[in-house]
Coordinates of C-alpha atoms and ligand atoms in Angstrom, one line a residue:
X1 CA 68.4 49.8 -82.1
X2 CA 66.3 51.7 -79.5
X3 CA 67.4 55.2 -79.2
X4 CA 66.6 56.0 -75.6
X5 CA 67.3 59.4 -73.7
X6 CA 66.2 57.9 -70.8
X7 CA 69.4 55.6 -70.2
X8 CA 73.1 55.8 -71.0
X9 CA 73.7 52.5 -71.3
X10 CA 75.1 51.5 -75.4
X11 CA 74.0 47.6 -75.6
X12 CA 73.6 44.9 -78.1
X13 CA 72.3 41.7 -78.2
X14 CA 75.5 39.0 -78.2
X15 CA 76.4 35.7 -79.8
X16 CA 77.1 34.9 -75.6
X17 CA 73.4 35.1 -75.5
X18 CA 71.7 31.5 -74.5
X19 CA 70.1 30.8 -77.7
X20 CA 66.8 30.9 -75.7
X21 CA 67.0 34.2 -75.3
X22 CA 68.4 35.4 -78.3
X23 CA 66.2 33.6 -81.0
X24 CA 64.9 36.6 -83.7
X25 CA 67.6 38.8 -83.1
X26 CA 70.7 40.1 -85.0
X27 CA 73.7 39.4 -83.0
X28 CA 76.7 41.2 -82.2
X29 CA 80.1 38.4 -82.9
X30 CA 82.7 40.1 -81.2
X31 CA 85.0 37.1 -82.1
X32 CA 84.3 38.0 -85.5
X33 CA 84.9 41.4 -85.6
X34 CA 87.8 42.7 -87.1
X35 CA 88.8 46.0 -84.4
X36 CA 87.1 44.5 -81.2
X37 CA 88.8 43.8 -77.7
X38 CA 87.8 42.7 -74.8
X39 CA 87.6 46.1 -71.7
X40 CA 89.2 42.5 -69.5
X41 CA 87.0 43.1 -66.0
X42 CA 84.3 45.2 -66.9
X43 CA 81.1 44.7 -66.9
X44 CA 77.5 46.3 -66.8
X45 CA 74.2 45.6 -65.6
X46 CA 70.5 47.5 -65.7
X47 CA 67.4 47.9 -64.2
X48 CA 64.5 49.5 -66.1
X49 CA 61.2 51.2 -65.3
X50 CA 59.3 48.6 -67.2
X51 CA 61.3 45.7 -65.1
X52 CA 63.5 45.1 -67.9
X53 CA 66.6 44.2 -67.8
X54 CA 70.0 43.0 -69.6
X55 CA 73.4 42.7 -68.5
X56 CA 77.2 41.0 -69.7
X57 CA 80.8 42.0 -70.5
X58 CA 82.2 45.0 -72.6
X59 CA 84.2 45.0 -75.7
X60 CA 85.8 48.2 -77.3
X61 CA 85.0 48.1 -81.5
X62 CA 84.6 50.4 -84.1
X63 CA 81.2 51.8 -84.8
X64 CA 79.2 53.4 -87.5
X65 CA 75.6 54.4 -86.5
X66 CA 73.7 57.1 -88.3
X67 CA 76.5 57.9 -90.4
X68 CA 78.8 58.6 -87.8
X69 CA 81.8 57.3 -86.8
X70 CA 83.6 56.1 -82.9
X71 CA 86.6 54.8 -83.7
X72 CA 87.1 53.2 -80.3
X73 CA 83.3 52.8 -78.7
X74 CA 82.7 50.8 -75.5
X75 CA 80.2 48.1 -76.7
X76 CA 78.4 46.4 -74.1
X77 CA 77.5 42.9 -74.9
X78 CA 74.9 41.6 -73.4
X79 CA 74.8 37.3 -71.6
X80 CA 71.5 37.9 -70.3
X81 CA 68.4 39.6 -71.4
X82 CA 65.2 39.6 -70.2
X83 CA 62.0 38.3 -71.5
X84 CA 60.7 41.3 -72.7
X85 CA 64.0 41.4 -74.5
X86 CA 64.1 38.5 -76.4
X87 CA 60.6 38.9 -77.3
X88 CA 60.7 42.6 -78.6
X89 CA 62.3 41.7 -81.6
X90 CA 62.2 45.1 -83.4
X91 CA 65.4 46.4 -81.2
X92 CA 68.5 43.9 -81.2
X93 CA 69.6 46.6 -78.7
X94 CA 69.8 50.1 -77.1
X95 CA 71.4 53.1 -78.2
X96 CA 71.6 55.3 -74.6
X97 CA 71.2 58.7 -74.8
X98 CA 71.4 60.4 -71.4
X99 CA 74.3 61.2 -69.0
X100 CA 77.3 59.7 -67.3
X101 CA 75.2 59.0 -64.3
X102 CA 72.8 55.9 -65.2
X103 CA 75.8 53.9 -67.2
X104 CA 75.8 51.1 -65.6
X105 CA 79.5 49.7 -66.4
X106 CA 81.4 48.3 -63.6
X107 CA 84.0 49.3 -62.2
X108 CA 84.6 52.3 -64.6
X109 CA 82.2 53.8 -66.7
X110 CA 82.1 53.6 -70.2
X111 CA 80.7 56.7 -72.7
X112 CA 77.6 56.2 -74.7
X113 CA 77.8 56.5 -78.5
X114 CA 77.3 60.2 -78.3
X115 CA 79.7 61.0 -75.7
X116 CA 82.5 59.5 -77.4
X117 CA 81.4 60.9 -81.1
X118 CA 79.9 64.3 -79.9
X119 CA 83.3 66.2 -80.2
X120 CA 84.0 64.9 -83.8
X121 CA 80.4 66.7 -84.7
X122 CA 79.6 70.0 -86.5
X123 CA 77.6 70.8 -83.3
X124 CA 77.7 68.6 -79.8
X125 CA 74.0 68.3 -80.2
X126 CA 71.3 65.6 -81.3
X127 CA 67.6 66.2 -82.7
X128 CA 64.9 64.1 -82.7
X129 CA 62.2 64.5 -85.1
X130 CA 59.8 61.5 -84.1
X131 CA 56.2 61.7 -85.6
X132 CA 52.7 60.2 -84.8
X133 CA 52.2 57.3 -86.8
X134 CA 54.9 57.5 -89.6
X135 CA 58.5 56.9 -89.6
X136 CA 60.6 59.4 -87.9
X137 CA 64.6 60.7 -87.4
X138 CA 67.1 61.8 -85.4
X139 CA 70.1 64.1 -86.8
X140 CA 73.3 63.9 -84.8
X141 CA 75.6 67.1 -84.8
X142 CA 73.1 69.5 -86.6
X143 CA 69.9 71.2 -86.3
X144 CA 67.9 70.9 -89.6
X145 CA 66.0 73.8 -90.3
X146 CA 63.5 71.6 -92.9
X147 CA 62.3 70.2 -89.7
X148 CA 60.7 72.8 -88.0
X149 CA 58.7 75.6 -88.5
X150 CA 58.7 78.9 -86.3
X151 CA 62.0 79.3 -83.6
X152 CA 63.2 77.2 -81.2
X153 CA 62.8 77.5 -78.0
X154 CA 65.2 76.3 -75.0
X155 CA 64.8 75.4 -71.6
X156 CA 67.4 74.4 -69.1
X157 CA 68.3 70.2 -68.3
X158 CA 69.0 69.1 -64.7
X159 CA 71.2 66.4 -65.4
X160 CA 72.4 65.6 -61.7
X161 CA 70.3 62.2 -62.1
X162 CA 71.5 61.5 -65.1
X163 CA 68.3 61.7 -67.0
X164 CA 67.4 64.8 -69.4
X165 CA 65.2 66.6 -66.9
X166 CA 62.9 69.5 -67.6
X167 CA 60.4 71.1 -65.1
X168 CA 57.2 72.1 -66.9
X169 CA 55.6 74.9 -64.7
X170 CA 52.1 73.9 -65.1
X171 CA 49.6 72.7 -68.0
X172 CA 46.0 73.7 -69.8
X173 CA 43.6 71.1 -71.3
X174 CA 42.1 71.8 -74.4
X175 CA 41.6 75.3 -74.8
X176 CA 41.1 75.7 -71.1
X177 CA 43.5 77.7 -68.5
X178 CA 46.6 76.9 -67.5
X179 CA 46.9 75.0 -64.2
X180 CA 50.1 76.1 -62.3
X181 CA 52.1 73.3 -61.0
X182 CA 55.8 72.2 -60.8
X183 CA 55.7 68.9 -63.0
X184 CA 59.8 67.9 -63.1
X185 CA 59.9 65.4 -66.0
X186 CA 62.3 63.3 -67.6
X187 CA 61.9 63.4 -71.6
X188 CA 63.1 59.7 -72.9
X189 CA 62.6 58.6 -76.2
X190 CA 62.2 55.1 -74.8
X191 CA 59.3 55.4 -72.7
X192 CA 56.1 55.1 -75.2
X193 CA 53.8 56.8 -72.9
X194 CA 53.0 60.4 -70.9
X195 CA 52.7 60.0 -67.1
X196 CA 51.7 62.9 -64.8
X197 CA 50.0 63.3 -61.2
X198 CA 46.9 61.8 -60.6
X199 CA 45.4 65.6 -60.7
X200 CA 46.2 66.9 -63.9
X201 CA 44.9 63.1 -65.5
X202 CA 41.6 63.6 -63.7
X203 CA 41.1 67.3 -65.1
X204 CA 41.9 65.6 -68.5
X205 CA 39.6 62.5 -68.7
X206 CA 37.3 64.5 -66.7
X207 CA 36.8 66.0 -69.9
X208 CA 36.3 62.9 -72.0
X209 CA 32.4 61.4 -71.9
X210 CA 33.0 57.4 -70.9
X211 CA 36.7 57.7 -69.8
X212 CA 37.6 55.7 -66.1
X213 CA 40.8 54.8 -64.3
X214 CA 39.8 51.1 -64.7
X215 CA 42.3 48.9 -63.2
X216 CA 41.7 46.1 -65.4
X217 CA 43.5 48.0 -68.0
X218 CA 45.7 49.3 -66.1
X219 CA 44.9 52.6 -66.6
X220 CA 42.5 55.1 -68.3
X221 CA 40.3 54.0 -71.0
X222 CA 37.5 55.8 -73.0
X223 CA 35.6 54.9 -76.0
X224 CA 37.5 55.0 -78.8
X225 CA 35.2 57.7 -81.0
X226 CA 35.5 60.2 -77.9
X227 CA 37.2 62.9 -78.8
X228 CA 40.0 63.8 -76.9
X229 CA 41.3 67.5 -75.7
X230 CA 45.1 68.6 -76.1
X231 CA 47.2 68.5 -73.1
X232 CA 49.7 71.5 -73.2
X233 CA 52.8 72.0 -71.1
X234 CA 54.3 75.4 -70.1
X235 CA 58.1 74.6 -70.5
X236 CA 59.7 78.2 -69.7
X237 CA 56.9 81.0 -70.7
X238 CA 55.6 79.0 -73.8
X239 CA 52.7 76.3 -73.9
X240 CA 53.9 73.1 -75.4
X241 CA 51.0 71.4 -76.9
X242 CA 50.5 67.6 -77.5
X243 CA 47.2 66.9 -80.1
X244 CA 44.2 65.2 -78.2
X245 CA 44.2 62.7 -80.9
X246 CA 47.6 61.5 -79.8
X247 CA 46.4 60.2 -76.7
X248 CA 44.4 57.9 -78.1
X249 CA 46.8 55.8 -78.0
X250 CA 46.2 51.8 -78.3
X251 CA 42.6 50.2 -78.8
X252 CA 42.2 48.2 -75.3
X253 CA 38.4 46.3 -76.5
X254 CA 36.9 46.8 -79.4
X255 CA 35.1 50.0 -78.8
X256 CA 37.4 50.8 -75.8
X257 CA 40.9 52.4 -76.0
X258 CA 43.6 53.0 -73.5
X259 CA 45.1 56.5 -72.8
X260 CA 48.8 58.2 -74.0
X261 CA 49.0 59.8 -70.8
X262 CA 49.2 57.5 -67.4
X263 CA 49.6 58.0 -64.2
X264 CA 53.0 58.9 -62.8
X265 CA 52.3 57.6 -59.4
X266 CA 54.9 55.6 -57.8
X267 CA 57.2 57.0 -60.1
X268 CA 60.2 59.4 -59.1
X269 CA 59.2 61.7 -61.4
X270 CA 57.1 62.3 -64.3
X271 CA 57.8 60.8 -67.9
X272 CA 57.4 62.9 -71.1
X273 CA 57.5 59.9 -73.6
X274 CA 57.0 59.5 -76.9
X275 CA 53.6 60.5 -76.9
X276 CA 55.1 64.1 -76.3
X277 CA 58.0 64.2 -78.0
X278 CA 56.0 63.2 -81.4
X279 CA 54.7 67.0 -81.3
X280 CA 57.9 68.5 -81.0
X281 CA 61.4 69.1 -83.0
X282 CA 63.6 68.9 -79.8
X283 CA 67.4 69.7 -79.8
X284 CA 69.0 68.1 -77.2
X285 CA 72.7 69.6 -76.3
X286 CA 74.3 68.0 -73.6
X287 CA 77.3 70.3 -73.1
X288 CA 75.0 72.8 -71.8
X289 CA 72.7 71.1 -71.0
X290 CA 69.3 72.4 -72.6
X291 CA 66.7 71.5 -74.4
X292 CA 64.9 73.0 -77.5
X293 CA 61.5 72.8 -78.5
X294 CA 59.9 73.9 -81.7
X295 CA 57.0 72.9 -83.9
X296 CA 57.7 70.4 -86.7
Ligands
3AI1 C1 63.4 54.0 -62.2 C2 63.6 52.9 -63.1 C3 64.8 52.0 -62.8 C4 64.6 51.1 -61.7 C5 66.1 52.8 -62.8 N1 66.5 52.6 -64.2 C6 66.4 53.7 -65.1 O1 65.9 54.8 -64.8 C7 66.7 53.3 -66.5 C8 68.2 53.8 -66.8 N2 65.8 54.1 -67.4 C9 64.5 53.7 -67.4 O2 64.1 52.8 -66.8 C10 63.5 54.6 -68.2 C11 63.4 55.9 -67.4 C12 62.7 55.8 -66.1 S1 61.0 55.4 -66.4 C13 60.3 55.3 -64.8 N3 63.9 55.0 -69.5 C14 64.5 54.0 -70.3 C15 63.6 52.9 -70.7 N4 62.4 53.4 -71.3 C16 64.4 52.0 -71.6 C17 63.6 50.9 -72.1 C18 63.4 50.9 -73.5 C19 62.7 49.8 -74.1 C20 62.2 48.8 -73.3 C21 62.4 48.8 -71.9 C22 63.1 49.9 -71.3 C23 67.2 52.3 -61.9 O3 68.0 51.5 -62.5 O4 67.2 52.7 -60.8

């Protein structure tokens, strides 16, 4: 499943999935499942910033993920799935993480995973402890103090939108000063990449020998033995700093590779992604809401 703060939708791919799109993946058999009901009317349907999409029919079942158990959790099944979908076959679904406002069930709303477990936890909070090339975790209803070094610090969440949004008040490159400048981001696990404003990514590649905004690649390249500055945030008073060699982030040629951070233009806001949140330990608590940030 794709853990995803950037969505609160909690879907699986279905046995009512056309076989065409379903090939490779594990599938949820309603039918077949021993405490499952169909919510009779409902149904759900979503858009994503890739151009993604899935939709279908909810069922309430019992459900044990991470350890944790909903007694009664909306599941929404998907009929339909797009391409990028059926081909990704790593994720036989999503696990949404964000807030009431982006789930997409129709005509009520149904609660994500968290919502519905979150009161049943030690603490209403989740951590994520995602790393840069190895495996990583997430701990639901605690904070594990193995994972992080040094305290933690917290910033407050706009969650009018429904996404987990921060506002960064500005950012330094490599060891250089920091450049104030509001930067409101949303910070979703299921967004791979950093995008910012076309200024702060050309004071950053402007600092890497052979990097360009080509638009064959859809983005910024550089050769792949440049070496690369940190980008640092300043979330609250503190700087937040992502390792330059994180940005290299996929080889594009053979002695080309394409950026971690991206351009944000176009968007409605910017996107901390994974590339960011692999430098972190971040608490999320939704009943506040707030963040946490702290080194692993
Ligand atoms: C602005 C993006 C669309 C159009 C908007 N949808 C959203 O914001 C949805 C909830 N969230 C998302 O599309 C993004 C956040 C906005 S990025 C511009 N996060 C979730 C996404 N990464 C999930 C995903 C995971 C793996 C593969 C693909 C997609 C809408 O429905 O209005």
């Amino acid at each position: 499943m794709d853990f995803d703060t950037g969505s609160s939708d909690f879907w699986v791919f279905s046995t009512l999935l056309p076989s065409s799109e379903s090939a490779g993946h594990t599938l949820y058999n309603a039918s077949a499942s021993k405490h499952s009901s169909l919510e009779s009317g409902e149904t759900w349907s979503i858009n994503y910033g890739d151009g993604s999409g899935a939709s279908g029919v909810i069922y309430s079942d019992r459900v044990v993920l991470a350890g944790v158990t909903a007694t009664s959790q909306a599941v929404e099944a998907a009929t339909s799935v797009s391409s990028a979908f059926t081909s990704d076959t790593q994720n036989d679904g999503l696990v949404g993480l964000a807030f009431d406002g982006l789930n997409t069930a129709s005509p009520s709303k149904v609660p994500t995973f968290f919502q519905t477990v979150q009161k049943s936890l030690f603490e209403p909070v989740f951590a994520s402890a995602l790393r840069h090339n190895a495996a990583g975790t997430y701990d639901f209803g605690w904070i594990d103090p193995s994972k992080y070094t040094g305290k933690i610090t917290y910033t407050p969440v706009s969650n009018s939108s429904g996404y987990w949004e921060i506002t960064a008040n500005g950012y330094a490159v490599g060891s250089g000063a920091t450049v104030s400048e509001s930067l409101t981001s949303i910070v979703d696990t299921g967004t791979t990449l950093i995008y910012m404003p076309d200024d702060l990514l050309n004071a950053y590649y402007s600092q890497v020998n052979g990097s360009s905004d080509s638009s064959d690649a859809g983005g910024w390249i550089f050769p792949c033995d440049a070496t690369l500055p940190d980008i640092s945030f300043e979330i609250g008073s503190k700087e937040f700093t992502v390792p330059g060699s994180y940005i290299n982030y996929s080889p594009y040629t053979d002695d080309t590779c394409y950026g971690g951070m991206q351009s944000s233009d176009g968007f409605p806001f910017n996107v901390l992604g994974d590339v960011f949140i692999k430098s972190q330990y971040i608490v999320w608590a939704p009943t506040v809401p707030q963040m946490g940030f702290a080194a692993p």
